[in-house]
Coordinates of C-alpha atoms in Angstrom, one line a residue:
M40 CA 13.8 -4.9 1.9
K41 CA 15.2 -6.5 5.0
I42 CA 14.9 -5.1 8.5
F43 CA 17.7 -6.3 10.8
G44 CA 16.8 -6.2 14.5
A45 CA 18.4 -7.1 17.8
K46 CA 16.6 -10.5 18.0
G47 CA 16.9 -11.8 14.4
L48 CA 14.6 -11.7 11.4
I49 CA 11.0 -12.5 10.5
K50 CA 10.4 -12.7 6.7
T51 CA 7.2 -11.4 5.2
G52 CA 7.5 -11.7 1.4
H53 CA 10.4 -9.5 0.3
L54 CA 10.4 -7.8 3.7
V55 CA 12.3 -9.4 6.5
I56 CA 11.2 -7.6 9.6
T57 CA 11.4 -7.8 13.4
I58 CA 7.8 -7.0 14.2
L59 CA 4.6 -8.8 15.0
L60 CA 2.3 -8.6 12.0
M61 CA -1.6 -7.0 12.6
V62 CA -5.8 -4.3 12.2
Y63 CA -8.7 -3.1 14.2
T64 CA -11.9 -3.4 12.4
G65 CA -14.8 -1.8 14.1
E66 CA -17.9 -0.1 12.7
C67 CA -17.2 2.8 10.5
L68 CA -17.9 6.1 12.1
G69 CA -19.6 8.8 10.1
Q70 CA -19.0 7.1 6.8
E71 CA -21.4 6.2 4.0
K72 CA -22.5 2.6 3.8
P73 CA -20.5 0.3 1.4
Q74 CA -21.9 0.0 -2.1
S75 CA -21.9 -3.4 -3.8
V76 CA -20.3 -3.2 -7.3
T77 CA -20.0 -5.9 -10.0
V78 CA -17.5 -5.4 -12.8
N79 CA -17.3 -7.5 -16.0
L80 CA -14.1 -7.1 -18.1
E81 CA -12.5 -8.9 -20.9
L82 CA -8.9 -9.1 -22.2
M83 CA -7.2 -10.7 -25.1
Q84 CA -4.5 -13.2 -24.1
E85 CA -1.4 -12.5 -26.2
S86 CA 1.0 -15.3 -27.1
D87 CA 3.7 -14.0 -24.8
R88 CA 1.5 -13.9 -21.7
S89 CA 0.3 -16.7 -19.5
L90 CA -3.3 -17.2 -18.4
D91 CA -2.4 -16.3 -14.9
Q92 CA -0.8 -13.0 -16.0
V93 CA -3.9 -12.1 -17.8
K94 CA -6.1 -13.0 -14.9
E95 CA -3.9 -10.8 -12.6
E96 CA -4.2 -7.8 -14.9
L97 CA -8.0 -8.3 -15.1
L98 CA -8.3 -8.4 -11.4
R99 CA -6.2 -5.2 -10.9
D100 CA -8.2 -3.4 -13.6
A101 CA -11.5 -4.6 -12.1
R102 CA -10.6 -3.2 -8.7
V103 CA -9.8 0.2 -10.1
E104 CA -13.0 0.2 -12.2
A105 CA -15.1 -0.7 -9.1
V106 CA -13.8 2.2 -7.1
Q107 CA -14.1 4.5 -10.1
R108 CA -17.8 3.7 -10.5
V109 CA -18.6 4.6 -6.9
T110 CA -16.4 7.7 -6.7
G111 CA -17.2 8.9 -10.2
L112 CA -13.6 9.9 -10.8
N113 CA -12.0 9.9 -14.3
I114 CA -9.2 7.3 -14.2
K115 CA -7.5 8.7 -17.4
S116 CA -6.5 11.9 -15.5
F117 CA -4.7 9.8 -13.0
D118 CA -3.0 7.7 -15.7
A119 CA -1.2 10.7 -17.1
Q120 CA 0.1 11.7 -13.7
A121 CA 1.2 8.1 -13.0
E122 CA 3.3 8.0 -16.1
T123 CA 5.3 11.1 -15.1
E124 CA 6.1 9.5 -11.8
S125 CA 7.3 6.2 -13.1
I126 CA 10.8 5.3 -12.0
E127 CA 11.5 2.6 -14.5
E128 CA 10.4 2.6 -18.2
N129 CA 9.6 -1.1 -17.9
D130 CA 7.9 -0.6 -14.5
A131 CA 5.5 -3.5 -13.7
A132 CA 1.9 -2.9 -14.7
Y133 CA 0.9 -3.6 -11.2
F134 CA 2.5 -0.4 -9.9
Q135 CA 0.9 1.7 -12.6
T136 CA -2.5 0.3 -11.5
F137 CA -1.7 0.7 -7.9
R138 CA -0.9 4.4 -8.4
R139 CA -4.2 4.9 -10.0
L140 CA -6.0 3.0 -7.2
M141 CA -4.1 4.9 -4.5
R142 CA -5.3 8.2 -6.1
I143 CA -8.9 7.3 -6.2
N144 CA -8.6 5.8 -2.7
V145 CA -8.8 9.4 -1.5
E146 CA -12.5 9.2 -2.4
G147 CA -13.3 5.5 -1.7
R148 CA -11.9 2.2 -0.8
I149 CA -12.6 -1.5 -1.3
V150 CA -13.7 -3.0 2.1
G151 CA -14.7 -6.4 0.9
E152 CA -14.6 -8.6 -2.2
D153 CA -15.9 -12.0 -3.4
T154 CA -13.8 -14.6 -5.1
P155 CA -13.4 -13.5 -8.8
E156 CA -15.0 -15.6 -11.5
Y157 CA -13.1 -16.1 -14.7
Y158 CA -14.0 -17.6 -18.1
V159 CA -12.0 -18.3 -21.2
E160 CA -13.3 -18.3 -24.8
G161 CA -10.6 -18.9 -27.3
N162 CA -8.0 -16.1 -26.7
M163 CA -10.5 -14.0 -24.8
V164 CA -10.3 -14.1 -21.0
G165 CA -13.1 -12.5 -18.9
I166 CA -13.7 -11.7 -15.3
T167 CA -16.8 -11.1 -13.1
Y168 CA -15.7 -9.2 -10.0
T169 CA -17.9 -8.2 -7.1
C170 CA -16.8 -6.1 -4.2
K171 CA -18.0 -3.5 -1.7
V172 CA -16.7 0.0 -2.0
Q173 CA -17.1 2.6 0.7
K174 CA -16.9 6.3 -0.1
L175 CA -14.8 8.4 2.3
D176 CA -16.3 11.3 4.3
K177 CA -15.3 14.5 2.4
D178 CA -14.9 16.4 5.6
Y179 CA -11.1 15.9 5.7
D180 CA -8.5 18.3 7.1
Q181 CA -7.0 20.0 4.0
Y182 CA -4.2 21.4 6.1
F183 CA -3.1 18.0 7.4
K184 CA -0.5 16.5 5.1
V185 CA 2.2 13.9 5.3
D186 CA 5.2 13.5 2.9
I187 CA 7.4 10.4 2.6
S188 CA 10.5 9.8 0.5
S189 CA 13.5 7.6 0.6
N190 CA 17.2 8.6 0.8
K191 CA 17.6 7.0 -2.7
K192 CA 15.2 6.0 -5.4
A193 CA 17.2 2.9 -6.4
Y194 CA 19.2 0.5 -4.3
T195 CA 21.4 -2.6 -4.7
V196 CA 21.0 -5.6 -2.4
G197 CA 22.5 -5.0 1.0
E198 CA 22.4 -1.2 0.9
P199 CA 20.7 0.6 3.9
I200 CA 17.4 2.2 3.3
E201 CA 16.3 5.4 5.2
F202 CA 13.0 7.1 4.9
E203 CA 12.3 10.8 5.4
V204 CA 8.9 11.9 6.7
T205 CA 7.4 15.3 7.4
T206 CA 3.9 16.3 8.5
T207 CA 2.2 19.7 8.5
K208 CA 0.8 19.0 12.0
D209 CA 1.9 17.0 15.0
A210 CA 1.1 13.3 14.2
Y211 CA 1.9 9.6 14.6
I212 CA 3.4 7.9 11.6
T213 CA 2.8 4.3 10.4
L214 CA 4.6 2.8 7.5
F215 CA 3.4 -0.2 5.4
S216 CA 5.1 -2.2 2.7
I217 CA 2.7 -3.3 -0.1
K218 CA 3.6 -6.2 -2.4
E219 CA 2.5 -6.9 -6.0
D220 CA -0.1 -9.4 -4.7
N221 CA -1.7 -6.6 -2.5
S222 CA -0.4 -8.2 0.7
V223 CA 0.5 -5.6 3.4
A224 CA 3.2 -5.6 6.1
M225 CA 3.4 -2.9 8.7
F226 CA 7.0 -2.3 9.5
F227 CA 7.0 0.9 11.5
P228 CA 6.4 1.2 14.4
N229 CA 7.5 -2.2 15.5
T230 CA 8.7 -4.1 18.6
Y231 CA 12.1 -2.3 18.6
L232 CA 11.0 1.1 17.2
Q233 CA 7.9 2.1 19.0
E234 CA 8.2 5.9 19.1
N235 CA 6.4 7.2 16.0
Y236 CA 5.5 10.7 17.1
V237 CA 6.5 13.4 14.6
K238 CA 6.3 17.2 15.3
S239 CA 4.9 19.4 12.6
D240 CA 7.3 20.6 9.9
E241 CA 10.3 18.7 11.4
L242 CA 12.1 16.1 9.4
R243 CA 11.9 12.6 10.9
L244 CA 14.4 10.0 9.6
I245 CA 13.3 6.4 9.9
P246 CA 15.4 4.9 11.2
N247 CA 17.4 7.8 12.7
E248 CA 21.0 7.5 13.8
K249 CA 20.1 6.4 17.3
E250 CA 17.6 3.8 16.1
R251 CA 20.2 2.3 13.6
R252 CA 22.0 1.0 16.6
I253 CA 19.0 -1.3 17.2
I254 CA 17.6 -1.9 13.7
D255 CA 18.5 -1.4 10.1
F256 CA 16.4 -1.5 6.9
M257 CA 18.4 -3.2 4.1
A258 CA 17.6 -3.5 0.4
Q259 CA 16.7 -7.1 -0.7
T260 CA 15.0 -8.5 -3.8
E261 CA 12.5 -11.4 -3.7
G262 CA 13.2 -14.8 -5.1
N263 CA 15.4 -14.8 -8.2
Q264 CA 14.2 -11.4 -9.4
E265 CA 17.0 -9.1 -10.7
V266 CA 14.9 -6.0 -10.2
Y267 CA 12.3 -5.6 -7.5
S268 CA 9.9 -2.6 -6.8
E269 CA 8.3 -2.0 -3.5
L270 CA 5.6 0.5 -2.4
I271 CA 5.9 2.2 0.9
F272 CA 2.5 3.6 2.2
A273 CA 2.7 6.2 4.9
V274 CA -0.3 7.1 7.2
A275 CA -0.2 10.0 9.6
T276 CA -2.8 10.1 12.4
K277 CA -3.5 12.8 14.9
E278 CA -4.1 10.2 17.7
K279 CA -1.9 7.4 18.9
Y280 CA -3.2 3.8 18.6
E281 CA -2.0 0.3 19.7
F282 CA 0.1 -0.8 16.8
E283 CA 0.3 -4.4 18.0
K284 CA -3.5 -4.8 17.4
L285 CA -3.2 -3.6 13.8
A286 CA -0.1 -5.8 13.1
E287 CA -1.9 -8.9 14.3
E288 CA -4.9 -8.4 12.0
L289 CA -2.6 -7.7 9.0
S290 CA -1.2 -11.2 9.4
Y291 CA -4.4 -12.7 7.9
K292 CA -5.4 -13.1 4.2
N293 CA -6.6 -10.2 2.2
N294 CA -5.0 -7.8 4.6
W295 CA -5.0 -4.9 2.2
I296 CA -8.8 -4.9 2.7
T297 CA -8.1 -5.0 6.4
L298 CA -5.9 -1.9 6.1
N299 CA -8.7 -0.2 4.1
K300 CA -11.3 -1.1 6.9
W301 CA -9.0 0.3 9.5
L302 CA -8.6 3.6 7.7
M303 CA -12.4 3.8 7.0
D304 CA -13.0 3.4 10.8
L305 CA -11.0 6.5 11.5
E306 CA -12.6 10.0 11.4
R307 CA -11.7 11.4 8.0
D308 CA -10.1 14.6 9.4
Q309 CA -7.9 12.5 11.8
W310 CA -5.6 11.0 9.2
T311 CA -3.8 11.6 5.9
E312 CA -1.6 9.5 3.6
D313 CA 1.2 9.4 1.1
F314 CA 3.3 6.8 -0.7
A315 CA 6.7 6.3 -2.2
Q316 CA 8.3 3.7 -4.4
I317 CA 11.8 2.2 -4.2
V318 CA 13.5 -0.1 -6.7
I319 CA 16.0 -2.7 -5.6
Y320 CA 18.6 -4.3 -8.0
D321 CA 20.4 -7.6 -7.4
N322 CA 24.1 -7.4 -7.2

């Protein structure tokens, strides 16, 4: 996706955006202390898969397993739901894994990780993965919800993208783009679109008609890929914050963990989340 603004473009992966990239990481308030978890997994390398592809799958699965161990949730129940929501039959394995991780994230999040250790014995590839998982405070606001969707589920390159957001309570909306490598870019609010307040039960278009005079979100694939999927993560907060500070911190490595830390620092009843997926086809 590209975002066209009044003063040109800044590219972050498949997003081209007109914002400063950024997160606040203070001590977590009222949350349980992070738990250290070590996961050992093995996977057979098939002839049609590279070693890097197998390592990537092992890392994705290890992250899900780590959160599952701390939260005690049954991953299989989330798998079934993820399958029913898949847009493409050949959807990347990453997005299936991410859906599962997003669902168990309502109970806990990875807030730190060591460099994974891999070993290869014949066709068997293994991983030793250590991370810190923090459980969320269960005292959340069950009446505070956010819903995000796009005006289309599939786009061709160059088409405008518009998001529809509603909340059950007055809130401030933040939108993030999440890539397959877990890198995160915050694209709303931004330098040109700073008003992110949404009234309860009122539909908020992002960008709306007035905002499209300043900035546009355009469909764009990455590299030479004919089909590209992108996850849009929406966070609604009851209080307003300085988005520039968050964008700056998200410009560093492992920024998906930075995003998790920021969420864990917020009081659990002060925020809620939702996500949507869009698919972009090359012309």
